[in-house]
XYZ file of C-alpha atoms in Angstrom:
764
model
C 11.118 -45.857 27.536
C 11.793 -42.319 28.817
C 12.819 -39.500 26.565
C 14.460 -37.489 29.259
C 18.071 -38.522 28.602
C 17.426 -37.786 24.798
C 15.977 -34.258 25.656
C 19.309 -33.698 27.844
C 21.359 -34.810 25.197
C 19.729 -32.248 22.671
C 20.476 -29.454 24.980
C 23.951 -30.463 25.558
C 24.471 -30.415 21.752
C 23.278 -26.925 21.682
C 26.181 -26.104 23.524
C 28.542 -28.552 21.867
C 30.173 -28.506 18.596
C 33.323 -26.441 18.728
C 33.767 -23.165 16.754
C 31.485 -24.204 13.860
C 28.837 -25.329 16.368
C 29.134 -21.837 18.095
C 28.604 -20.058 14.689
C 25.612 -22.143 14.011
C 24.126 -21.600 17.297
C 24.486 -17.817 16.885
C 23.289 -17.736 13.295
C 20.154 -19.639 13.818
C 19.238 -17.869 17.096
C 19.857 -14.524 15.488
C 17.934 -15.697 12.205
C 14.806 -16.760 14.358
C 15.070 -13.476 16.530
C 15.023 -11.271 13.054
C 12.033 -13.347 11.925
C 10.090 -13.075 14.960
C 10.497 -9.276 14.706
C 9.568 -9.004 11.246
C 6.713 -11.386 11.486
C 5.207 -9.416 14.432
C 5.619 -6.238 12.494
C 3.814 -7.961 9.556
C 0.979 -9.029 11.862
C 0.575 -5.566 13.494
C 0.314 -3.749 9.959
C -3.279 -4.649 9.295
C -4.384 -3.565 12.496
C -3.128 0.111 12.002
C -5.566 0.422 9.136
C -8.522 -1.125 11.116
C -7.867 0.958 14.092
C -7.603 4.278 12.298
C -10.863 3.404 10.258
C -12.439 2.771 13.848
C -11.407 6.138 14.932
C -12.635 7.825 11.732
C -16.049 6.146 12.324
C -16.077 7.264 15.899
C -16.059 10.901 14.908
C -18.321 10.885 11.819
C -21.551 12.502 12.290
C -24.669 10.741 11.873
C -27.354 12.989 10.008
C -30.948 12.995 10.929
C -33.315 11.538 8.450
C -35.634 14.584 8.820
C -35.133 18.118 8.333
C -35.324 18.775 12.072
C -36.136 21.944 13.842
C -34.789 25.484 13.152
C -31.357 26.137 14.678
C -30.291 22.485 15.184
C -26.797 21.364 15.770
C -24.972 21.125 12.277
C -21.575 20.125 11.077
C -19.897 20.497 7.765
C -16.472 18.734 6.809
C -14.148 20.514 4.147
C -11.410 18.762 2.846
C -8.410 21.357 2.389
C -4.628 21.292 2.627
C -1.745 23.333 3.767
C 1.061 22.850 1.329
C 1.326 19.032 0.815
C -0.188 18.150 3.953
C -3.751 17.379 3.815
C -6.020 19.382 6.377
C -9.508 18.380 7.861
C -11.602 21.505 8.707
C -14.964 20.749 10.284
C -17.348 23.839 10.772
C -19.441 23.864 13.821
C -22.793 26.018 14.507
C -25.640 25.943 16.751
C -23.910 23.877 19.381
C -24.817 23.339 22.782
C -23.537 21.807 26.051
C -25.787 18.939 25.243
C -24.861 18.548 21.514
C -23.107 15.274 20.896
C -19.166 15.274 20.620
C -16.535 13.087 18.858
C -13.813 11.317 21.226
C -11.042 13.839 22.032
C -13.074 16.888 22.000
C -14.074 18.189 25.550
C -16.398 21.059 24.251
C -17.419 22.452 20.934
C -15.976 25.909 19.974
C -18.416 29.031 19.812
C -18.315 31.394 16.710
C -14.709 32.939 16.285
C -13.236 29.811 18.308
C -11.336 26.582 17.145
C -10.200 23.403 18.470
C -7.358 21.866 16.900
C -5.138 18.794 16.820
C -1.702 19.045 18.170
C 0.007 19.048 14.863
C -2.140 21.894 13.624
C -1.616 23.924 16.899
C 2.196 23.501 16.174
C 1.733 24.242 12.336
C -0.175 27.438 13.120
C 2.744 28.646 15.010
C 5.522 27.655 12.844
C 3.792 28.280 9.260
C 2.228 31.547 8.360
C -0.048 29.923 5.827
C -1.712 28.044 8.634
C -1.692 31.069 10.710
C -3.512 32.998 8.044
C -6.111 30.174 7.668
C -6.990 30.142 11.234
C -7.157 33.703 13.062
C -9.550 32.260 15.440
C -8.660 31.880 19.192
C -7.725 28.200 20.051
C -9.653 27.047 22.823
C -8.852 23.365 22.838
C -6.848 20.642 21.588
C -8.109 17.276 20.002
C -7.037 14.237 22.018
C -5.449 11.090 20.518
C -8.681 9.363 20.650
C -10.037 11.689 17.947
C -7.218 11.712 15.631
C -6.376 9.421 12.831
C -2.552 9.748 13.289
C -0.452 11.870 15.410
C 0.609 14.284 12.580
C -3.220 14.699 11.530
C -4.205 18.291 10.648
C -7.666 18.752 12.029
C -9.594 21.864 12.945
C -13.233 22.255 14.498
C -14.109 25.799 13.620
C -17.012 27.437 15.297
C -18.934 29.739 12.622
C -22.031 31.950 13.022
C -25.205 30.140 12.181
C -26.425 32.863 9.701
C -23.074 32.745 7.641
C -22.996 28.804 7.714
C -26.603 28.524 6.574
C -25.841 30.492 3.481
C -23.976 27.511 2.152
C -27.030 25.347 2.387
C -27.098 21.810 2.163
C -26.265 20.878 6.086
C -28.614 18.520 7.896
C -29.031 18.179 11.437
C -26.569 16.069 13.326
C -28.425 13.312 15.413
C -25.273 11.816 17.003
C -21.613 11.429 16.546
C -20.136 8.105 15.914
C -20.875 5.456 13.181
C -19.068 2.152 12.486
C -17.778 2.453 9.091
C -18.268 -0.603 6.988
C -16.955 -1.409 3.545
C -20.014 -1.070 1.233
C -20.527 -3.967 -1.003
C -19.923 -4.189 -4.711
C -23.046 -2.728 -5.629
C -22.097 0.618 -4.125
C -18.342 0.821 -4.906
C -17.943 -1.268 -8.302
C -16.270 -4.594 -8.779
C -12.773 -3.038 -8.744
C -12.967 -1.050 -5.546
C -14.321 -4.109 -3.819
C -10.932 -5.808 -4.291
C -8.669 -2.774 -4.247
C -8.949 -1.895 -0.550
C -6.700 -2.619 2.473
C -8.544 -5.758 3.704
C -7.388 -7.510 0.287
C -4.316 -5.645 -0.630
C -2.386 -5.844 2.689
C -2.453 -9.623 3.189
C -1.658 -10.133 -0.517
C 1.347 -7.581 -0.284
C 2.578 -9.009 2.972
C 2.309 -12.657 1.563
C 4.338 -11.893 -1.589
C 6.718 -9.470 0.013
C 7.350 -10.664 3.552
C 5.658 -14.028 4.645
C 7.233 -16.035 1.855
C 10.627 -14.855 2.074
C 10.425 -14.968 5.624
C 9.434 -18.772 5.610
C 12.457 -19.255 3.240
C 14.807 -17.530 5.620
C 13.709 -19.473 8.758
C 13.915 -22.805 6.973
C 17.382 -21.762 5.821
C 18.469 -21.172 9.346
C 16.653 -24.370 10.754
C 18.816 -26.427 8.323
C 22.265 -24.832 9.152
C 25.123 -27.540 9.228
C 22.511 -29.830 7.815
C 25.023 -32.268 6.659
C 27.101 -32.521 9.827
C 23.984 -32.862 11.856
C 22.875 -35.565 9.823
C 25.790 -37.607 10.515
C 25.806 -36.979 14.071
C 22.269 -38.126 14.144
C 23.137 -41.181 12.103
C 25.884 -42.021 14.659
C 23.051 -41.944 17.276
C 21.067 -44.294 15.289
C 24.205 -46.823 14.976
C 24.763 -46.509 18.631
C 21.491 -47.861 19.295
C 18.760 -45.049 19.375
C 15.690 -45.593 17.326
C 14.355 -43.263 14.800
C 11.844 -41.790 17.440
C 14.671 -40.992 19.935
C 17.034 -39.525 17.317
C 14.169 -36.947 16.140
C 13.634 -35.975 19.972
C 17.374 -34.911 19.961
C 17.169 -33.256 16.727
C 13.876 -31.347 17.925
C 15.349 -30.321 20.976
C 18.603 -29.157 19.856
C 16.811 -27.181 16.985
C 13.742 -25.971 19.001
C 15.810 -24.756 22.128
C 17.939 -22.316 19.843
C 14.840 -21.372 18.000
C 12.957 -20.436 21.286
C 15.692 -18.659 22.495
C 15.916 -16.602 19.279
C 12.162 -16.130 19.166
C 12.069 -14.694 22.699
C 14.746 -12.228 21.987
C 12.954 -11.151 18.675
C 9.749 -10.687 20.732
C 11.226 -8.654 23.182
C 12.774 -6.616 20.727
C 9.550 -5.946 19.034
C 7.813 -4.944 22.187
C 10.643 -2.690 23.078
C 10.836 -0.968 19.771
C 7.083 -0.443 18.922
C 7.018 2.716 21.142
C 9.587 4.224 18.679
C 7.571 3.917 15.667
C 5.338 6.778 16.209
C 8.249 8.951 14.824
C 8.216 6.812 11.779
C 6.218 7.311 8.424
C 5.585 5.871 5.154
C 4.900 8.827 2.671
C 2.213 10.698 4.626
C 0.972 7.735 6.592
C 1.580 7.942 10.316
C 0.300 5.907 13.299
C -0.053 6.027 17.181
C 2.293 3.286 18.544
C -0.887 1.763 20.192
C -2.146 1.096 16.505
C 0.601 -1.530 16.283
C -0.563 -3.494 19.657
C -1.219 -7.255 19.050
C -3.073 -9.234 21.285
C -1.332 -11.649 23.804
C -2.556 -14.619 21.908
C -0.865 -13.375 18.696
C 2.323 -12.671 20.473
C 2.371 -15.852 22.317
C 1.529 -17.960 19.089
C 4.329 -16.278 17.138
C 6.640 -17.032 20.076
C 5.684 -20.614 20.227
C 5.123 -21.042 16.434
C 8.544 -20.123 15.130
C 10.359 -22.719 17.034
C 7.564 -25.286 16.107
C 8.180 -24.192 12.303
C 12.008 -24.593 12.878
C 11.412 -28.042 14.349
C 9.129 -29.109 11.463
C 11.688 -28.003 8.986
C 14.487 -29.905 10.755
C 12.604 -32.930 11.137
C 11.731 -33.135 7.472
C 15.213 -32.357 6.453
C 16.463 -35.392 8.203
C 13.498 -37.932 7.339
C 15.766 -40.317 5.473
C 17.493 -41.199 8.558
C 14.285 -43.128 9.661
C 15.439 -45.846 7.100
C 19.001 -46.531 6.509
C 21.525 -44.374 8.862
C 24.270 -45.348 6.585
C 23.049 -42.897 4.149
C 24.756 -40.267 6.075
C 28.160 -41.990 5.582
C 27.709 -43.195 2.111
C 27.241 -39.938 0.466
C 24.145 -41.530 -1.144
C 21.890 -39.795 -3.674
C 19.133 -37.611 -1.615
C 15.764 -38.355 -2.006
C 13.990 -36.854 -5.040
C 11.788 -33.849 -4.263
C 8.085 -34.961 -4.334
C 6.287 -33.979 -7.708
C 3.605 -32.474 -5.411
C 5.998 -29.349 -5.240
C 4.742 -28.304 -8.666
C 0.973 -27.971 -7.626
C 1.247 -24.338 -5.991
C 2.993 -22.788 -8.988
C 0.641 -24.639 -11.384
C -2.475 -23.581 -9.494
C -0.923 -20.020 -9.558
C -0.291 -19.932 -13.070
C -3.750 -21.235 -13.914
C -5.231 -18.817 -11.898
C -3.409 -16.018 -13.542
C -4.335 -17.249 -16.801
C -8.066 -17.488 -15.823
C -7.990 -13.967 -14.394
C -6.599 -12.659 -17.843
C -9.299 -14.818 -19.747
C -12.263 -13.422 -17.715
C -14.395 -10.572 -19.442
C -14.248 -6.914 -18.136
C -17.803 -7.618 -16.502
C -16.281 -9.774 -14.145
C -13.361 -7.782 -12.803
C -14.063 -8.497 -9.140
C -13.557 -12.222 -9.856
C -10.480 -11.330 -12.242
C -8.635 -9.409 -9.362
C -9.372 -11.934 -6.690
C -7.887 -14.767 -9.157
C -5.026 -12.504 -9.843
C -4.316 -11.904 -6.076
C -4.481 -15.543 -5.471
C -2.411 -16.595 -8.443
C 0.176 -14.031 -7.306
C 0.534 -15.737 -3.945
C 0.592 -19.185 -5.081
C 3.170 -18.423 -7.740
C 5.505 -16.842 -5.006
C 4.925 -19.875 -3.010
C 5.404 -22.251 -5.719
C 8.847 -20.712 -6.953
C 10.953 -21.934 -3.898
C 9.255 -25.211 -3.988
C 9.610 -26.176 -7.634
C 13.249 -24.999 -8.003
C 14.999 -27.914 -6.100
C 12.906 -30.170 -8.343
C 13.758 -28.515 -11.426
C 17.594 -28.413 -10.113
C 17.845 -32.206 -9.440
C 16.055 -33.036 -12.730
C 18.845 -30.999 -14.543
C 21.673 -32.701 -12.626
C 20.244 -36.116 -13.007
C 20.119 -35.586 -16.935
C 23.356 -33.945 -17.144
C 25.027 -36.986 -15.373
C 23.844 -39.252 -17.621
C 25.685 -37.697 -20.561
C 29.019 -39.199 -21.625
C 31.842 -36.893 -21.797
C 30.722 -34.612 -19.456
C 33.689 -32.260 -17.933
C 35.034 -33.160 -14.658
C 33.804 -30.063 -13.007
C 30.220 -30.378 -14.274
C 30.472 -34.257 -13.211
C 31.546 -33.381 -9.731
C 28.965 -30.638 -9.369
C 26.287 -32.823 -10.352
C 27.329 -35.657 -8.127
C 27.781 -33.355 -5.216
C 24.314 -31.687 -5.861
C 22.587 -35.126 -5.962
C 24.225 -36.296 -2.852
C 24.005 -33.114 -0.783
C 21.031 -31.892 1.175
C 20.022 -29.107 -1.443
C 21.912 -26.252 0.062
C 22.749 -25.042 -3.594
C 19.016 -25.285 -4.552
C 17.883 -23.341 -1.374
C 20.550 -20.678 -2.249
C 19.173 -20.028 -5.735
C 15.536 -20.547 -4.604
C 16.033 -17.592 -2.372
C 17.521 -15.589 -5.337
C 14.413 -16.516 -7.424
C 11.973 -15.190 -4.725
C 13.938 -11.860 -4.533
C 13.657 -11.499 -8.201
C 9.901 -12.215 -8.476
C 9.252 -9.917 -5.272
C 11.374 -7.018 -6.919
C 9.641 -7.505 -10.230
C 6.191 -7.421 -9.185
C 7.090 -4.513 -6.697
C 8.719 -2.541 -9.680
C 5.682 -3.142 -11.922
C 3.218 -2.265 -9.232
C 4.940 1.037 -8.562
C 5.108 1.873 -12.551
C 1.433 0.689 -12.791
C 0.499 2.982 -9.981
C 2.594 5.824 -11.468
C 0.877 5.386 -14.838
C -2.713 5.036 -13.566
C -2.359 8.209 -11.659
C -0.934 10.107 -14.262
C -3.743 9.323 -16.527
C -6.315 10.056 -13.819
C -4.864 13.199 -12.726
C -5.199 16.135 -15.127
C -2.162 18.314 -15.895
C -2.375 21.709 -14.049
C -4.374 24.299 -16.014
C -3.055 27.912 -16.457
C -6.413 29.034 -15.092
C -8.329 27.690 -12.237
C -11.979 27.495 -11.260
C -13.086 27.103 -7.730
C -16.723 26.084 -7.033
C -18.353 26.388 -3.671
C -21.760 24.823 -3.040
C -24.366 27.704 -2.175
C -23.773 31.337 -1.385
C -21.200 33.311 0.707
C -21.472 36.616 2.292
C -21.119 39.385 -0.450
C -18.159 40.816 1.533
C -16.353 37.568 0.755
C -16.787 38.239 -2.972
C -15.698 41.684 -2.625
C -12.444 40.597 -0.965
C -11.785 37.713 -3.613
C -12.550 40.373 -6.512
C -10.011 42.746 -4.889
C -7.311 40.205 -5.006
C -4.561 40.383 -7.969
C -4.666 37.411 -10.000
C -8.445 36.564 -9.261
C -10.199 37.032 -12.588
C -13.798 36.694 -11.076
C -16.150 35.866 -8.170
C -19.697 35.105 -8.859
C -22.549 33.549 -7.440
C -25.877 32.546 -9.160
C -28.870 30.349 -9.112
C -29.518 27.617 -11.699
C -33.448 26.995 -12.751
C -34.760 24.797 -15.286
C -37.582 25.991 -17.670
C -40.268 23.829 -19.270
C -40.706 24.658 -23.195
C -43.516 22.090 -23.540
C -43.270 18.656 -25.350
C -40.573 17.410 -22.814
C -38.160 20.061 -23.695
C -36.268 22.145 -21.205
C -34.030 25.329 -21.121
C -31.416 26.140 -18.676
C -31.566 29.459 -17.067
C -29.054 31.344 -14.964
C -30.381 33.878 -12.307
C -27.516 36.161 -11.097
C -26.716 40.058 -11.013
C -24.822 41.514 -13.682
C -21.727 41.903 -11.579
C -21.821 37.970 -11.222
C -22.201 37.447 -14.863
C -19.425 39.730 -15.602
C -17.282 37.525 -13.318
C -18.071 34.586 -15.554
C -18.187 35.595 -18.983
C -16.713 38.148 -21.328
C -19.421 40.144 -23.297
C -21.592 41.056 -20.481
C -20.855 44.791 -20.809
C -24.612 45.525 -21.807
C -26.081 43.876 -19.092
C -28.619 45.779 -16.822
C -30.194 44.699 -13.655
C -33.710 43.220 -13.257
C -33.755 42.279 -17.110
C -34.538 38.923 -18.973
C -32.079 38.196 -21.739
C -31.716 35.328 -24.301
C -28.197 33.817 -24.357
C -25.805 32.280 -26.696
C -22.808 30.747 -24.985
C -19.834 30.737 -27.397
C -18.167 27.613 -26.367
C -16.838 24.492 -28.296
C -18.419 22.553 -25.807
C -21.852 23.599 -26.611
C -21.654 24.041 -30.312
C -24.664 23.005 -32.050
C -27.038 23.689 -29.136
C -30.348 24.906 -30.088
C -31.502 28.630 -29.695
C -34.284 29.836 -27.854
C -36.555 31.684 -29.957
C -38.139 35.309 -28.915
C -41.270 35.113 -27.435
C -41.137 31.657 -26.202
C -42.982 31.107 -22.856
C -40.972 29.365 -20.121
C -42.230 28.041 -16.649
C -39.412 28.151 -14.324
C -38.718 25.592 -11.447
C -35.992 26.796 -9.555
C -34.858 25.418 -6.156
C -37.322 25.368 -3.469
C -35.222 27.602 -1.073
C -34.442 30.211 -3.503
C -35.643 33.852 -3.026
C -35.137 35.037 -6.530
C -36.812 35.450 -8.934
C -40.405 36.049 -7.977
C -41.702 35.476 -11.328
C -42.362 31.913 -12.136
C -43.452 32.355 -15.950
C -41.048 34.311 -18.201
C -41.325 35.212 -21.718
C -37.978 35.035 -23.816
C -37.381 38.703 -25.160
C -35.716 39.721 -28.226
C -32.685 40.964 -26.380
C -29.845 38.573 -26.667
C -26.434 38.437 -25.010
C -23.399 36.620 -26.695
C -21.298 35.576 -23.950
C -17.935 33.847 -23.945
C -16.926 31.934 -20.870
C -13.759 33.307 -19.122
C -12.726 29.793 -18.377
C -15.673 27.162 -19.361
C -19.425 26.943 -18.492
C -21.197 24.301 -16.636
C -24.262 24.486 -18.781
C -25.425 25.776 -22.200
C -27.615 28.361 -20.721
C -30.236 29.957 -22.749
C -31.944 32.427 -20.629
C -30.471 34.941 -18.188
C -32.494 36.523 -15.614
C -30.628 39.381 -13.958
C -31.279 40.631 -10.429
C -30.675 43.908 -8.767
C -28.231 42.407 -6.146
C -26.889 38.865 -5.068
C -29.237 36.094 -4.447
C -29.161 35.318 -0.852
C -29.819 31.738 -1.554
C -27.642 31.099 -4.702
C -26.913 27.423 -5.655
C -23.343 27.947 -6.682
C -20.317 30.222 -5.844
C -17.442 30.241 -8.554
C -13.965 31.792 -8.226
C -11.752 32.200 -11.454
C -8.107 32.755 -10.886
C -4.714 32.428 -12.245
C -2.889 29.044 -11.363
C -0.070 30.671 -9.235
C 0.560 29.629 -5.708
C 0.376 33.157 -4.175
C -2.949 33.749 -5.950
C -4.370 30.349 -4.986
C -3.176 30.548 -1.245
C -4.896 34.039 -0.786
C -8.041 32.652 -2.291
C -7.970 29.955 -0.001
C -7.200 32.064 3.062
C -10.158 34.431 2.197
C -12.565 31.628 1.887
C -11.173 29.575 5.031
C -11.417 32.670 7.300
C -14.925 34.425 5.888
C -16.582 31.155 4.634
C -15.259 28.257 6.789
C -18.318 26.327 6.207
C -18.150 26.277 2.421
C -16.971 23.284 0.721
C -14.322 24.309 -2.004
C -13.998 21.947 -5.039
C -11.718 22.357 -7.841
C -7.807 21.604 -8.888
C -6.250 22.269 -5.327
C -3.320 19.863 -5.617
C -4.666 18.017 -2.538
C -3.629 14.253 -2.395
C -6.759 12.141 -1.769
C -6.375 8.685 -0.528
C -2.837 7.007 -0.366
C -1.433 8.800 -3.606
C 0.861 7.443 -6.092
C 3.995 8.637 -4.053
C 3.027 7.092 -0.684
C 2.035 3.629 -2.681
C 5.514 3.837 -4.026
C 6.896 4.384 -0.747
C 5.027 1.418 0.751
C 6.099 -0.836 -2.229
C 9.783 0.284 -1.676
C 9.589 -0.538 2.040
C 7.969 -3.895 1.309
C 10.720 -4.602 -1.148
C 13.457 -3.383 1.343
C 12.267 -5.934 3.825
C 12.392 -8.671 1.129
C 15.571 -8.013 -0.166
C 16.909 -7.828 3.473
C 15.350 -11.165 4.346
C 16.586 -12.790 1.318
C 20.000 -11.555 1.746
C 20.009 -12.673 5.385
C 18.977 -16.237 3.975
C 22.034 -15.906 1.615
C 24.240 -15.208 4.067
C 22.992 -18.076 6.288
C 23.219 -20.721 3.508
C 26.488 -19.202 2.177
C 28.050 -19.261 5.766
C 26.677 -22.786 6.222
C 28.111 -24.006 2.954
C 31.628 -22.536 3.668
C 31.823 -24.676 6.878
C 30.572 -27.726 4.856
C 33.004 -27.170 2.079
C 36.026 -28.006 4.111
C 34.752 -31.607 4.283
C 33.909 -31.802 0.651
C 37.303 -30.362 -0.468
C 38.920 -32.749 1.884
C 37.433 -35.737 -0.219
C 38.350 -34.306 -3.566
C 42.013 -33.568 -2.266
C 42.590 -37.257 -1.251
C 41.800 -38.376 -4.882
C 44.030 -35.590 -6.415
C 41.262 -33.332 -7.937
C 43.043 -30.221 -8.849
C 42.181 -26.849 -7.097
C 40.943 -25.294 -10.579
C 38.655 -28.051 -10.894
C 37.181 -27.630 -7.508
C 36.565 -24.064 -8.013
C 34.731 -24.717 -11.321
C 32.646 -27.371 -9.702
C 31.735 -25.040 -7.004
C 30.554 -22.328 -9.460
C 28.751 -24.907 -11.503
C 26.888 -26.218 -8.583
C 25.452 -22.861 -8.027
C 25.614 -20.918 -11.338
C 23.466 -23.269 -13.470
C 20.699 -23.639 -10.883
C 20.816 -19.986 -10.593
C 20.063 -19.554 -14.293
C 16.908 -21.878 -13.622
C 15.713 -19.829 -10.892
C 16.197 -16.593 -12.303
C 14.398 -17.548 -15.701
C 11.477 -18.922 -13.720
C 11.111 -15.657 -11.840
C 11.318 -13.538 -14.935
C 8.921 -15.594 -16.748
C 6.539 -15.344 -13.741
C 7.085 -11.510 -13.381
C 6.302 -11.217 -17.213
C 3.135 -13.314 -16.971
C 1.987 -11.559 -13.788
C 2.535 -7.977 -15.321
C 0.865 -8.823 -18.489
C -2.318 -10.249 -16.703
C -2.357 -6.943 -14.557
C -2.355 -5.125 -17.724
C -5.180 -7.171 -19.191
C -7.291 -6.678 -16.309
C -6.830 -3.082 -15.468
C -6.385 -1.830 -19.104
C -3.397 0.498 -18.012
C -0.554 -0.398 -20.306
C 3.174 0.413 -19.393
C 5.855 0.624 -21.817
C 8.678 0.444 -19.216
C 8.098 -3.308 -18.655
C 11.577 -3.840 -20.364
C 13.143 -1.736 -17.723
C 11.491 -4.201 -14.961
C 13.102 -6.912 -16.776
C 16.461 -5.284 -17.205
C 16.571 -4.489 -13.459
C 15.821 -8.331 -12.817
C 18.783 -9.088 -15.072
C 20.858 -6.614 -13.093
C 20.008 -8.314 -9.686
C 20.845 -11.531 -11.037
C 24.270 -10.474 -12.133
C 24.742 -8.959 -8.778
C 23.796 -12.263 -7.149
C 26.294 -13.981 -9.499
C 28.991 -11.672 -8.349
C 28.229 -12.191 -4.639
C 28.253 -16.143 -5.036
C 31.252 -16.140 -7.092
C 32.965 -13.944 -4.331
C 31.707 -16.424 -1.923
C 32.973 -19.553 -3.883
C 36.373 -17.846 -4.298
C 36.745 -17.189 -0.622
C 35.738 -21.062 -0.097
C 38.842 -21.888 -2.281
C 41.000 -19.981 0.148
C 40.056 -22.088 2.836
C 43.023 -24.690 3.902
C 41.996 -28.236 4.299
C 43.652 -29.478 7.499
C 45.625 -32.987 7.884
C 42.935 -33.920 10.120
C 40.032 -33.332 7.547
C 42.315 -35.346 5.146
C 42.601 -38.195 7.846
C 38.746 -38.335 8.391
C 37.981 -38.735 4.796
């Protein structure tokens, strides 16, 4: 038998149904359109990190395994910042026309020239700090292929080879471009193996976006479920078999969902180009980073209508048996016990993650992530089962108030709209609790890992700098000292060693107080007055030491030194890196010093001036110290991302609430008419409506809070970061629950204002 007439009937039903049918049509199409837009944005998010990592790999230098020839092409990357914006400065020397180049760079800059990103070029023109850092002539602009994001601050700085080689440590560059791969746990450690975008993004998207999106789409697919069920039952009574009825249902639902999916997909493709102006914290991206393959777009456009059809087909499965079910208001089928499987597995995984020892942190974090997702999936599945069980037990009790009796009978005979309503609230509470807990955890972990800003700063540079740089630093107000020195290890015999400093007296005075008696080209025994080195053994006079300085040093010439009687008592101006026991002074600065140190007051103008001097006169030197530069995402950015995900969750769940609430208001006219026929007072009607929603809401909220409490405590056990603000998270959940109660009360109150027409009474 041909199904074509039933396909046509399904299409006609899309257009029919009167005002209520039109509301349902618009709501369902809008819901699927919004869902398609959110789903495409969610699927595109992981691709941003992947493409940005790819561009980083394309510009990464591959260093030669051997030392290479003299004058070979070299690069050195220096992490810097201008204000709160990270800055990447790459020193370039010995470059030729044949030297390999990264994408986006047409030619390497010569000494005194720079090639900058568009954002940095704009900043140099607008910000005096950036202009002071880069007085060189701009000879090129980095193209998009060589940038991580449109706002990246990147500069390739040409430097003289003689100045760059002072810093030492740079190897010859063999080629540009290496595919960055995530190292295994043996390199990063177990925690870092899991705490990476490839794992965090899917887990975050699943908890905050995909599960609420599934609930939202399922709610929209079941709009006017009771009315549609009666209509399909009428088709069964007119002679259509179960399969033909399902064809009508599938075509009616699928056609509306297909229109909505097409609108949402078109909206996403049109809006993607404007996302380049958006940001999350300091995270930006190119519009092309959000590109999806045609296959993914096609699967989304086709998959969402299929999902809606599957939900609608399952919702009306009981019509395959007795079509009179829809007219007798018979009790709906009890939800399958299989619904408890996801949340049971999720709780078991969370408990297992907490029970694993610290040495199995990798597996503990994986189990925690999987348990979190399964718990979020299980909450909306198990809520209808618990709600129906509650009503069944209440209805067995004698002497139940009429409002509760009506609410219970109505809930057992309905399609579960109230249960879906409160399940949506439960998922919202769980996602909000997890998001707030994660944000607090990140904030606390960052505060523990980040030291408080000291009053005095110590900047350390690898290698030496030009003496004129030291003079400029020493002449800057607020800088207490600028020194460079050589470290050597001395053998004392019997596997004992001594730490030896080789420096000029001026450099020693820049690091220590008490060096006024220092004379050049002398040897002194040292005693460092510092609590860090209390109890360190002193070097006896007359001890013979065999020095083993770095191979590239040119000072001192002597390799064997006898500890003299002369001794200096030195006190570090800030702190010493080693308990030096011997000092060898030179007539001037060592031209191959291993370390350059700058001591300064922690004041923004002083720090900015020091960084300007180093950026302009020693651009190839890598500066280390407390610079206030954000590395990685940073706690603020992570909090912004979590906030954005929570906003999406709240938006999806609010949309689902609106869809279900509007659908329930429309259906309530029929239910109210039945009560009016038998003379039920209006006050009892309102109380029954409130009870039908409020009691399941208590179950859903309690379940969500218990799941949140368990997940947060497991996270504390795994990471060891304890938060004392967990009570605030639960209070916020209570506040959200109260808000949901107020909103649902308002919906119920609006429903009581609807008038029941004589036609409704006649039909009942």
